[in-house]
XYZ file of C-alpha atoms in Angstrom:
716
model
C -3.127 25.394 -4.693
C -2.156 22.964 -7.464
C 0.936 24.920 -8.524
C 4.118 23.192 -9.767
C 6.351 21.668 -7.099
C 10.115 21.801 -6.815
C 12.837 21.071 -4.244
C 11.694 24.009 -2.119
C 8.478 22.095 -1.409
C 10.584 19.357 0.181
C 12.438 22.001 2.186
C 9.066 23.189 3.526
C 8.244 19.593 4.522
C 11.612 19.273 6.240
C 10.865 22.432 8.239
C 7.470 21.061 9.295
C 9.034 17.809 10.486
C 11.871 19.526 12.356
C 9.367 21.839 14.071
C 7.191 18.876 15.114
C 10.230 16.925 16.329
C 11.126 19.728 18.734
C 7.640 20.763 19.895
C 5.573 17.589 19.768
C 2.856 19.382 17.776
C 2.166 20.091 14.139
C 3.325 23.406 12.771
C -0.087 23.969 11.163
C -2.669 21.936 13.095
C -6.311 21.593 12.074
C -9.203 19.327 12.973
C -10.018 18.707 9.310
C -8.043 18.773 6.080
C -9.686 22.090 5.160
C -8.646 23.597 8.504
C -5.077 22.423 7.964
C -4.925 23.902 4.456
C -6.303 27.199 5.775
C -3.692 27.235 8.547
C -0.885 26.659 6.051
C -2.060 29.471 3.801
C -2.927 32.084 6.446
C -1.094 31.385 9.708
C 2.448 31.213 11.032
C 3.765 28.421 13.189
C 3.535 29.037 16.948
C 7.195 29.918 17.451
C 6.727 30.252 21.217
C 6.183 26.468 21.376
C 9.841 25.791 20.552
C 11.698 24.698 23.711
C 13.685 27.486 25.359
C 16.915 25.556 24.838
C 16.531 25.524 21.042
C 19.617 27.260 19.587
C 18.965 30.570 17.803
C 20.513 29.190 14.614
C 17.979 26.351 14.567
C 15.111 28.769 15.169
C 16.213 30.817 12.176
C 16.618 27.669 10.087
C 13.047 26.540 10.762
C 11.708 30.031 9.957
C 13.610 29.999 6.658
C 12.225 26.565 5.781
C 8.643 27.611 6.537
C 8.559 30.825 4.520
C 5.337 30.806 2.496
C 6.987 32.536 -0.458
C 9.356 29.954 -2.045
C 11.664 32.776 -3.170
C 12.378 33.631 0.489
C 12.699 30.019 1.602
C 15.954 28.155 2.193
C 17.123 27.266 -1.309
C 19.426 24.269 -0.699
C 18.814 21.539 1.871
C 22.541 20.904 2.081
C 22.854 24.267 3.851
C 20.577 22.918 6.590
C 22.806 19.926 7.125
C 25.918 22.069 7.437
C 24.221 24.376 9.946
C 22.883 21.499 12.071
C 26.296 19.825 12.189
C 27.928 23.125 13.221
C 25.374 23.612 16.025
C 25.892 20.054 17.240
C 29.652 20.381 17.206
C 29.539 23.695 19.071
C 26.778 23.088 21.592
C 26.140 19.413 22.279
C 29.566 17.828 22.179
C 28.843 16.115 18.889
C 31.825 14.743 17.046
C 30.943 15.880 13.570
C 28.771 14.398 10.851
C 27.823 10.852 10.048
C 30.318 8.482 8.541
C 30.626 8.597 4.774
C 28.642 5.423 4.249
C 25.842 6.676 6.448
C 25.730 10.024 4.693
C 25.386 8.361 1.300
C 22.622 6.081 2.533
C 20.650 8.856 4.165
C 20.974 7.248 7.588
C 19.901 9.150 10.677
C 20.469 8.161 14.265
C 17.968 9.073 16.963
C 18.809 10.599 20.322
C 16.393 10.353 23.280
C 15.279 13.475 25.158
C 15.845 13.645 28.908
C 14.828 16.428 31.341
C 13.870 18.916 28.617
C 17.348 18.977 27.182
C 16.821 19.495 23.478
C 19.209 17.364 21.491
C 18.982 17.526 17.729
C 19.371 14.094 16.182
C 21.965 13.768 13.478
C 19.641 14.306 10.531
C 20.913 12.535 7.430
C 19.595 14.763 4.668
C 19.663 12.707 1.468
C 17.485 11.574 -1.396
C 15.980 8.528 0.336
C 12.400 8.685 1.599
C 13.598 7.663 5.075
C 16.312 10.285 5.353
C 14.814 11.785 8.505
C 14.187 9.599 11.538
C 12.118 10.922 14.429
C 12.239 7.714 16.426
C 14.010 8.847 19.565
C 11.550 11.649 20.213
C 8.653 9.239 20.727
C 9.414 7.033 23.724
C 6.469 5.404 25.435
C 4.075 8.045 26.739
C 6.753 10.696 27.139
C 5.999 13.470 24.645
C 8.504 15.284 22.540
C 10.427 17.773 24.603
C 8.712 16.809 27.878
C 10.071 15.798 31.251
C 10.209 12.158 32.264
C 11.446 8.811 31.013
C 9.714 5.820 29.487
C 8.722 2.797 31.593
C 11.376 0.119 31.923
C 11.435 -2.671 29.362
C 9.781 -0.741 26.535
C 12.044 -0.649 23.478
C 12.693 2.387 21.355
C 14.134 2.818 17.902
C 17.727 4.013 18.217
C 19.366 3.384 14.848
C 18.517 2.974 11.204
C 20.742 1.766 8.375
C 20.033 1.049 4.738
C 21.072 -2.440 3.628
C 20.320 -2.500 -0.111
C 20.551 0.156 -2.812
C 18.831 -1.440 -5.813
C 16.619 0.631 -8.098
C 14.095 -2.206 -8.437
C 12.097 -4.174 -5.891
C 13.888 -5.688 -2.889
C 11.525 -7.115 -0.283
C 10.416 -9.942 2.059
C 13.396 -10.153 4.480
C 13.836 -13.257 6.651
C 16.407 -13.751 9.469
C 18.649 -16.718 10.151
C 18.354 -18.127 13.714
C 21.614 -16.528 14.893
C 20.731 -13.142 13.392
C 23.807 -13.057 11.151
C 22.108 -13.644 7.782
C 19.164 -12.182 5.912
C 17.347 -13.801 3.019
C 15.310 -11.568 0.713
C 13.961 -11.347 -2.820
C 15.098 -8.860 -5.470
C 14.436 -8.358 -9.183
C 17.813 -6.663 -9.759
C 18.733 -9.284 -12.374
C 15.590 -8.744 -14.462
C 13.439 -11.288 -12.674
C 12.927 -11.909 -8.965
C 15.491 -14.152 -7.216
C 16.222 -15.144 -3.607
C 19.444 -13.728 -2.148
C 21.240 -14.301 1.154
C 23.640 -11.782 2.708
C 25.448 -11.218 5.972
C 23.817 -8.410 7.941
C 27.095 -6.570 8.520
C 27.864 -6.615 4.789
C 29.674 -8.653 2.206
C 28.812 -10.438 -0.991
C 25.162 -11.314 -1.586
C 24.539 -14.840 -2.864
C 21.808 -15.652 -5.385
C 20.567 -19.008 -4.097
C 17.813 -19.626 -6.679
C 19.269 -18.396 -10.013
C 16.332 -19.584 -12.104
C 14.530 -17.980 -15.076
C 11.310 -18.128 -13.051
C 10.251 -15.505 -10.493
C 11.195 -16.413 -6.890
C 9.769 -14.398 -3.982
C 8.766 -14.488 -0.282
C 11.689 -16.397 1.313
C 11.344 -17.850 4.825
C 14.456 -19.323 6.501
C 13.783 -22.404 8.615
C 14.246 -22.265 12.426
C 17.487 -24.270 12.162
C 18.757 -22.094 9.299
C 19.340 -25.026 6.972
C 16.450 -24.554 4.533
C 14.590 -21.727 2.869
C 10.950 -21.929 1.837
C 9.930 -19.590 -0.972
C 7.322 -19.013 -3.666
C 8.233 -19.593 -7.311
C 6.542 -19.409 -10.708
C 8.614 -22.319 -12.070
C 6.039 -24.830 -13.400
C 3.222 -22.793 -11.836
C -0.180 -22.094 -13.379
C 0.173 -18.295 -13.197
C 2.798 -15.594 -13.223
C 3.182 -13.101 -10.418
C 0.274 -10.845 -9.572
C 0.915 -7.451 -7.990
C -1.977 -5.746 -6.266
C -2.433 -2.857 -3.897
C -3.772 -3.324 -0.394
C -6.367 -1.075 1.184
C -5.386 1.904 3.286
C -2.137 2.659 1.435
C -0.399 -0.380 2.918
C 1.747 -0.799 -0.136
C 1.745 -3.356 -2.906
C 1.562 -7.118 -2.421
C 3.036 -9.668 -4.839
C 1.449 -13.125 -5.038
C 1.257 -16.086 -7.405
C 3.234 -19.285 -7.889
C 3.848 -22.399 -5.787
C 5.638 -23.254 -2.537
C 9.192 -24.583 -2.881
C 11.971 -25.484 -0.415
C 15.719 -25.389 -1.073
C 18.968 -25.553 0.985
C 19.552 -22.178 2.636
C 22.809 -21.490 0.806
C 21.790 -22.901 -2.559
C 21.073 -26.306 -4.026
C 18.330 -28.391 -5.605
C 14.837 -26.997 -4.913
C 11.689 -29.108 -4.657
C 8.033 -28.159 -4.921
C 6.003 -28.685 -1.752
C 2.554 -27.268 -2.627
C 0.794 -25.606 -5.562
C -0.978 -22.241 -5.537
C 0.665 -21.229 -2.252
C 1.909 -17.898 -0.904
C 3.532 -16.404 2.215
C 5.164 -19.510 3.766
C 5.919 -19.375 7.496
C 7.692 -22.024 9.603
C 6.417 -23.414 12.877
C 9.024 -22.725 15.616
C 9.998 -26.411 15.797
C 10.561 -26.532 12.019
C 8.307 -29.547 11.535
C 5.468 -27.708 9.808
C 4.793 -24.655 7.646
C 1.689 -22.644 6.935
C 0.891 -20.881 3.677
C -1.981 -18.926 2.135
C -4.140 -20.719 -0.413
C -7.669 -20.414 -1.740
C -9.174 -17.744 -3.966
C -9.471 -13.986 -3.695
C -11.788 -12.824 -0.880
C -11.892 -16.416 0.428
C -8.280 -17.233 1.260
C -7.422 -20.283 3.328
C -4.569 -21.040 5.745
C -3.002 -24.438 5.083
C -0.502 -26.304 7.272
C 1.877 -28.770 5.615
C 4.992 -30.808 6.403
C 8.267 -29.743 4.722
C 8.204 -32.929 2.627
C 4.839 -31.925 1.138
C 2.708 -34.414 3.086
C -0.008 -34.078 5.735
C -1.529 -30.911 4.285
C -4.639 -29.669 6.085
C -6.701 -26.494 6.066
C -6.430 -24.826 9.465
C -8.688 -22.042 8.240
C -10.825 -23.390 5.370
C -11.631 -21.319 2.289
C -15.261 -22.433 2.627
C -15.658 -20.378 5.833
C -13.277 -17.528 4.954
C -14.287 -14.058 3.794
C -10.750 -12.702 3.968
C -8.046 -11.484 1.624
C -5.015 -12.659 3.629
C -1.523 -11.263 3.104
C 0.369 -13.602 5.425
C -0.034 -15.946 8.403
C 2.611 -16.604 11.104
C 2.987 -18.787 14.194
C 3.434 -17.250 17.620
C 6.883 -17.921 19.200
C 5.521 -20.865 21.186
C 3.640 -22.295 18.231
C 0.345 -22.068 20.148
C -1.322 -19.449 17.965
C -1.471 -18.406 14.342
C -1.999 -14.755 13.542
C -2.820 -13.504 10.090
C -3.023 -10.178 8.334
C -5.844 -9.101 6.057
C -5.428 -6.615 3.238
C -7.929 -4.348 5.008
C -5.452 -3.740 7.853
C -6.860 -6.205 10.380
C -4.911 -8.659 12.550
C -6.703 -11.895 13.459
C -5.627 -14.762 15.713
C -6.676 -18.396 16.015
C -5.388 -21.564 17.744
C -2.660 -23.298 15.737
C -4.749 -26.458 15.879
C -7.631 -24.706 14.115
C -10.758 -22.879 15.184
C -12.643 -19.645 14.693
C -10.392 -16.588 14.195
C -10.766 -13.608 16.539
C -10.165 -10.002 15.524
C -7.320 -8.456 17.530
C -6.451 -5.171 15.852
C -7.496 -2.852 13.038
C -5.569 -0.202 11.137
C -2.314 -2.202 11.108
C -0.344 -2.596 7.888
C 2.098 -5.274 9.093
C 2.580 -7.256 12.303
C 5.490 -9.451 13.402
C 6.085 -11.517 16.538
C 8.920 -10.627 18.891
C 10.649 -13.441 20.841
C 8.570 -15.262 23.477
C 7.384 -12.915 26.201
C 8.088 -9.762 24.154
C 4.722 -9.467 22.375
C 4.367 -8.130 18.851
C 5.717 -5.303 16.739
C 3.234 -3.451 14.563
C 3.467 -1.087 11.620
C 0.724 1.445 10.995
C 0.553 3.942 8.160
C 0.138 7.573 9.237
C -2.578 9.400 7.354
C -0.249 12.410 7.257
C 2.540 10.261 5.818
C 5.219 7.943 7.182
C 4.939 4.796 9.269
C 4.622 4.236 13.013
C 6.471 1.355 14.649
C 4.578 0.124 17.710
C 5.007 -2.522 20.397
C 2.307 -4.386 22.309
C 2.432 -7.118 24.952
C 0.741 -10.493 24.475
C -0.588 -13.090 26.930
C 0.190 -16.432 25.289
C -2.073 -18.348 27.668
C -5.156 -16.249 26.938
C -4.337 -15.326 23.385
C -4.943 -11.648 24.146
C -2.977 -8.436 24.184
C -1.634 -6.895 27.380
C -2.366 -3.188 27.654
C -2.222 -0.846 24.705
C 0.251 -0.550 21.893
C 3.011 2.040 22.326
C 4.705 4.000 19.598
C 8.421 3.242 19.700
C 9.467 4.915 16.472
C 8.288 6.995 13.551
C 9.852 6.963 10.106
C 8.985 9.132 7.143
C 9.006 6.306 4.585
C 6.378 3.645 3.890
C 7.402 0.327 5.494
C 5.610 -2.654 3.967
C 7.529 -5.607 5.466
C 8.869 -6.428 8.917
C 11.036 -9.309 10.139
C 12.312 -9.647 13.722
C 15.652 -11.193 14.718
C 15.893 -13.838 17.431
C 16.977 -11.267 20.059
C 14.008 -9.038 19.257
C 16.180 -5.929 18.990
C 16.937 -5.957 15.269
C 14.216 -5.525 12.686
C 14.539 -5.776 8.920
C 11.977 -3.762 6.996
C 11.163 -3.023 3.386
C 10.790 0.658 2.593
C 8.659 1.228 -0.489
C 9.578 4.356 -2.409
C 6.717 4.012 -4.842
C 4.238 6.335 -6.455
C 1.171 5.688 -8.581
C 1.214 8.268 -11.356
C -1.502 9.262 -13.810
C -0.626 8.169 -17.382
C -2.365 8.626 -20.745
C -1.567 6.374 -23.707
C -2.793 7.321 -27.229
C -4.274 4.455 -29.253
C -4.731 3.921 -32.977
C -8.203 4.586 -34.461
C -9.285 0.977 -33.918
C -8.083 0.995 -30.300
C -5.992 -2.105 -30.963
C -2.469 -0.795 -30.272
C -0.591 2.277 -29.030
C -0.279 5.250 -31.363
C 2.518 6.898 -29.421
C 4.486 6.825 -26.147
C 3.027 7.159 -22.663
C 2.203 10.708 -21.553
C 2.637 11.483 -17.874
C -0.358 13.588 -16.851
C 0.671 13.844 -13.260
C 4.019 12.784 -11.811
C 5.708 13.175 -8.470
C 5.628 11.286 -5.198
C 1.868 10.797 -4.975
C -0.665 7.982 -5.055
C -3.266 8.500 -7.774
C -6.052 6.003 -8.401
C -9.287 5.254 -10.281
C -8.921 7.678 -13.230
C -11.900 7.956 -15.579
C -12.629 10.123 -18.603
C -15.678 12.374 -18.454
C -18.454 11.662 -21.002
C -17.072 14.490 -23.172
C -13.524 13.106 -22.910
C -11.881 16.404 -21.939
C -11.657 15.852 -18.189
C -10.410 13.039 -15.954
C -11.702 12.400 -12.441
C -9.359 10.506 -10.127
C -8.467 9.955 -6.485
C -5.176 11.270 -5.094
C -3.352 11.869 -1.809
C -1.493 14.971 -3.054
C -2.671 16.966 -0.006
C -1.986 14.185 2.496
C -5.341 12.448 2.715
C -7.192 11.032 -0.285
C -9.508 13.354 -2.204
C -11.232 13.377 -5.579
C -9.619 15.599 -8.213
C -10.520 16.611 -11.762
C -7.831 17.128 -14.388
C -8.692 19.474 -17.265
C -6.923 18.100 -20.348
C -7.486 21.267 -22.402
C -6.234 23.839 -19.899
C -3.871 21.583 -17.963
C -5.122 22.561 -14.498
C -6.779 20.482 -11.808
C -9.331 21.108 -9.075
C -10.264 19.278 -5.888
C -13.860 18.134 -5.466
C -15.062 19.209 -2.036
C -16.748 16.374 -0.140
C -18.516 16.472 3.231
C -16.646 14.755 6.076
C -13.277 12.989 5.773
C -12.320 9.925 3.754
C -10.394 6.983 5.150
C -8.358 6.732 1.949
C -10.655 4.349 0.080
C -12.693 6.124 -2.609
C -13.547 5.817 -6.289
C -15.056 8.490 -8.571
C -17.274 7.636 -11.551
C -18.839 10.064 -14.028
C -22.630 9.875 -14.253
C -23.010 12.866 -16.569
C -20.707 15.750 -17.442
C -22.155 17.581 -14.434
C -22.478 14.729 -11.931
C -20.086 12.304 -10.227
C -20.835 9.171 -8.239
C -18.234 8.503 -5.547
C -17.916 5.427 -3.389
C -15.888 5.944 -0.237
C -15.257 4.665 3.276
C -15.363 7.196 6.116
C -12.991 7.427 9.066
C -15.481 5.542 11.269
C -15.367 2.581 8.883
C -18.813 3.168 7.428
C -19.195 3.654 3.700
C -21.473 5.390 1.275
C -22.093 6.187 -2.367
C -22.347 9.933 -2.972
C -23.741 11.886 -5.897
C -21.641 15.052 -6.185
C -21.391 17.935 -8.623
C -17.809 18.451 -9.882
C -17.606 21.892 -8.272
C -18.730 20.451 -4.914
C -21.807 22.687 -4.736
C -24.163 19.717 -4.370
C -23.818 16.296 -2.719
C -26.265 13.668 -1.558
C -26.007 10.110 -0.271
C -27.316 7.598 -2.810
C -26.460 4.391 -0.945
C -25.496 4.352 2.761
C -23.248 1.745 4.400
C -21.438 0.913 1.172
C -18.708 -1.716 1.290
C -15.117 -0.808 0.517
C -15.438 -3.364 -2.296
C -18.244 -1.445 -3.991
C -17.365 -0.749 -7.607
C -19.426 1.852 -9.463
C -20.080 1.799 -13.191
C -22.487 3.699 -15.434
C -23.219 3.568 -19.145
C -25.707 6.350 -19.889
C -26.105 8.281 -16.650
C -29.394 6.539 -15.891
C -28.233 3.894 -13.418
C -25.321 2.813 -11.254
C -24.118 -0.769 -11.068
C -22.169 -1.810 -7.993
C -20.898 -4.921 -6.246
C -21.897 -5.622 -2.659
C -21.737 -8.613 -0.352
C -24.985 -10.537 -0.022
C -25.016 -13.759 1.994
C -21.222 -13.910 2.129
C -20.836 -13.525 -1.649
C -20.360 -10.338 -3.672
C -23.251 -9.864 -6.089
C -24.136 -7.155 -8.624
C -26.832 -4.562 -7.946
C -28.248 -1.702 -9.994
C -29.795 1.536 -8.707
C -31.959 3.609 -11.040
C -31.021 7.259 -10.530
C -34.468 8.555 -11.543
C -36.552 6.319 -9.281
C -33.836 5.386 -6.754
C -35.060 1.801 -7.008
C -32.439 -0.882 -6.410
C -32.510 -4.353 -7.920
C -30.196 -7.338 -7.570
C -28.738 -8.405 -10.894
C -26.987 -11.667 -9.919
C -27.484 -14.353 -7.290
C -25.246 -17.139 -8.603
C -22.220 -18.692 -6.845
C -18.925 -16.824 -6.916
C -17.971 -13.225 -6.160
C -18.658 -10.575 -8.800
C -16.219 -7.678 -8.489
C -17.078 -5.319 -11.374
C -20.176 -5.062 -13.548
C -20.115 -2.870 -16.665
C -23.044 -2.299 -19.038
C -22.237 -2.111 -22.747
C -22.740 1.311 -24.419
C -25.548 -0.145 -26.559
C -27.325 -1.206 -23.354
C -27.603 -4.899 -24.304
C -25.065 -6.622 -22.064
C -23.465 -6.519 -18.647
C -19.897 -7.811 -18.525
C -18.453 -8.706 -15.130
C -15.589 -10.626 -13.562
C -16.190 -13.476 -11.142
C -14.170 -16.077 -9.262
C -16.808 -18.767 -9.829
C -14.766 -21.839 -10.701
C -11.678 -20.742 -8.771
C -9.971 -18.081 -10.893
C -11.212 -14.585 -11.746
C -12.520 -14.636 -15.313
C -14.740 -12.481 -17.552
C -18.451 -13.304 -17.760
C -21.408 -11.804 -19.636
C -25.164 -11.659 -19.119
C -28.072 -9.848 -20.825
C -28.741 -6.442 -19.264
C -32.398 -7.412 -18.824
C -31.389 -10.563 -16.930
C -30.815 -14.133 -18.024
C -28.092 -16.713 -18.485
C -24.549 -15.937 -17.357
C -21.805 -17.161 -19.694
C -18.040 -17.236 -19.170
C -15.978 -15.583 -21.914
C -12.405 -16.333 -20.759
C -10.578 -19.298 -19.266
C -7.251 -19.892 -17.557
C -5.639 -18.882 -14.294
C -4.618 -15.266 -14.810
C -6.531 -12.776 -12.643
C -8.809 -10.855 -15.042
C -9.528 -7.409 -13.580
C -10.569 -3.884 -14.595
C -12.781 -4.595 -17.570
C -14.405 -1.921 -19.765
C -16.161 -1.719 -23.141
C -15.128 -0.141 -26.425
C -17.428 2.754 -27.470
C -19.025 0.616 -30.226
C -19.685 -2.321 -27.820
C -17.648 -4.683 -30.039
C -14.789 -5.266 -27.590
C -14.292 -5.889 -23.890
C -10.953 -4.608 -22.607
C -9.371 -6.316 -19.618
C -6.150 -6.274 -17.623
C -4.764 -9.714 -16.677
C -2.912 -9.671 -13.354
C -2.383 -5.872 -13.312
C 0.081 -5.943 -16.159
C -0.663 -5.150 -19.826
C -4.108 -4.351 -21.263
C -5.747 -6.861 -23.613
C -9.137 -7.085 -25.318
C -11.507 -9.803 -26.519
C -14.564 -9.809 -28.795
C -17.813 -9.063 -26.981
C -19.168 -12.509 -27.929
C -16.011 -14.247 -26.708
C -12.862 -15.278 -28.507
C -9.078 -15.084 -28.248
C -7.482 -12.257 -26.306
C -5.583 -9.599 -28.264
C -2.771 -7.663 -26.593
C -3.238 -3.874 -26.739
C -0.332 -2.474 -24.712
C 3.173 -3.909 -24.873
C 4.942 -2.585 -21.773
C 7.849 -4.694 -20.422
C 6.271 -6.876 -17.735
C 9.180 -7.335 -15.319
C 8.051 -5.416 -12.252
C 5.185 -3.809 -14.194
C 2.110 -2.678 -12.287
C -0.617 -0.595 -13.874
C -4.044 -0.210 -12.339
C -7.593 0.913 -13.071
C -7.321 1.565 -16.828
C -10.133 3.491 -18.532
C -10.907 4.174 -22.201
C -11.794 7.597 -23.600
C -15.277 8.021 -25.150
C -13.781 8.082 -28.653
C -11.682 4.964 -27.986
C -8.468 6.803 -28.894
C -6.819 7.034 -25.440
C -6.217 4.897 -22.396
C -5.737 6.449 -18.975
C -4.365 4.470 -16.017
C -2.092 4.760 -13.019
C 1.355 3.200 -13.178
C 3.635 2.288 -10.281
C 7.035 3.962 -10.292
C 9.973 3.665 -7.908
C 11.288 0.656 -6.057
C 11.955 -0.688 -2.587
C 14.965 -1.377 -0.395
C 15.842 -3.092 2.875
C 16.582 -1.193 6.081
C 17.898 -2.376 9.427
C 16.116 -0.942 12.473
C 17.904 -1.328 15.804
C 16.020 -1.128 19.091
C 17.240 -0.353 22.610
C 15.697 -0.306 26.063
C 14.135 3.114 26.663
C 14.978 3.241 30.379
C 18.644 2.478 29.726
C 18.816 5.108 26.990
C 17.225 7.766 29.209
C 19.759 6.983 31.949
C 22.601 7.390 29.449
């Protein structure tokens, strides 16, 4: 309903999760988002679905949590913890609450269900996003609260412990061969460094200690060296970017370096390299090179010699997050930012698509297959396991869910025994921000104003032609929808769209009474819609749109978008009156965003022609394309000033700059501290006096996930 949220909203969510843990079904199910919302507003949970063994105190607790009137709801979540611990102590032989350290970290241990005996897991109710773990209730095919045990040999998640407690970014864990040490990166000191720590605790050692940014560590198979990415002497700083499908934020940039595992002199191995991964014998590494949308996989010796492209950039149409060897070194699998897992022979060859909808994959020891992470559309992350035939290079059977956590996991590293996993939990939001500018639009005229805060992902904000409304995408109701914020009255409304979105959508104002929305549907197909803000009218303008389509308008008469043509993204324009489409560009290099100047004379766009993404310009009527910027920073999210004198741009998703429309030196507009900064999709108001953008808040931390054999646990 768009009303203010408070802690009682989280208590409602806790009640929903506890109900689903015990019944194996949602408290308010619905085939569509609208059905679910209607069920929440008008229906009660099916209380008869609770197992007969559920204690009366727990039944009352769930009812209190799910009261629709917040005044009648449980008021303090700590009361729930006390009640659960009392029930456990009285009825299940529990020995009290978690240890002090576990309670502070929000750790929860999972308990498997056997023969319909309902055992409540020790629920660590704390501030962390992963405070509630449902893992033990999802074992193989056995449903929650059902009879039976999982097949032998299938692991299940049995324990979860938080390893780091930094407020900033801690990510990219890597195990030592004996499983006693973890290397990871953290910006706790003000810039990113590589640290090593013992898994069971103790002092953490900064092994890089350099003014540059050091990220993505990978310990060698013998544990003596660590490969990592660093900006020392590199052409660019770090670039943070979001991946499709809410798979978290990826940090790239810099060169490949190798240093002794416990500190010492580092040496550069390769330039413009990311995501290093060692071959099992330690004699080679692979890393990701190339340019955006055409990444390559390069193999190299640790001494920097014998580099070769296993997957050439010339034949690649992929944005690759990471590539890893299989345990036997026979195969290389890689992850695309679109959630696909591909595999190819380690010697080279054509990649084959293995899986879709996966945010992260990691190899288990030989013969154990792979572990997968997949983001739930309703929130949280599924941990899955799948077998793999190394001889055929194919999966065995289907993936099985072995755990479910409420937080967003964006990294996964597997120990040598395959039973301990280190993951990065991202506690990040993308919040809607407005920044007032001086009359010339050259610098801030005041502090940032948070339009919309909270634990949500907002994206693609844009002022309406009148400047009093902002259209944006948001997942505030679970799945992504288009919303409109009224700046005068302070309220917001959801734009009703036909069908369901996959989470990839972008709204653009055509006129004050018409929106153009590009989106990808659940079946993977895309489209560009024309929609009235109140949802009373919608029509498909362009079917089968790519998820890379970027819509821009200048006067409501046409839409410019980017779409792949012959393996390269080119600019197209569709006239809204005649519905005629014409191709604007056909030159080499991908064009990601095309924006027509308000005076109608020019189209500015960004392109990777020449290797790095820079700003280009061409006449709106067609003609010569000219590059306006140079360098190696990634120039994204460009837009014009209202008088067509300036082109605003955001290098590498950090601060906003501008340059004269005819070319010239960049001028910095915003001056936000850049350590860990990520702002996205900035837009300028029609009067040029305000910027609106989304800004990342929150951090990330490392967690240890412990697996056990499901059959053994059921027997216990």
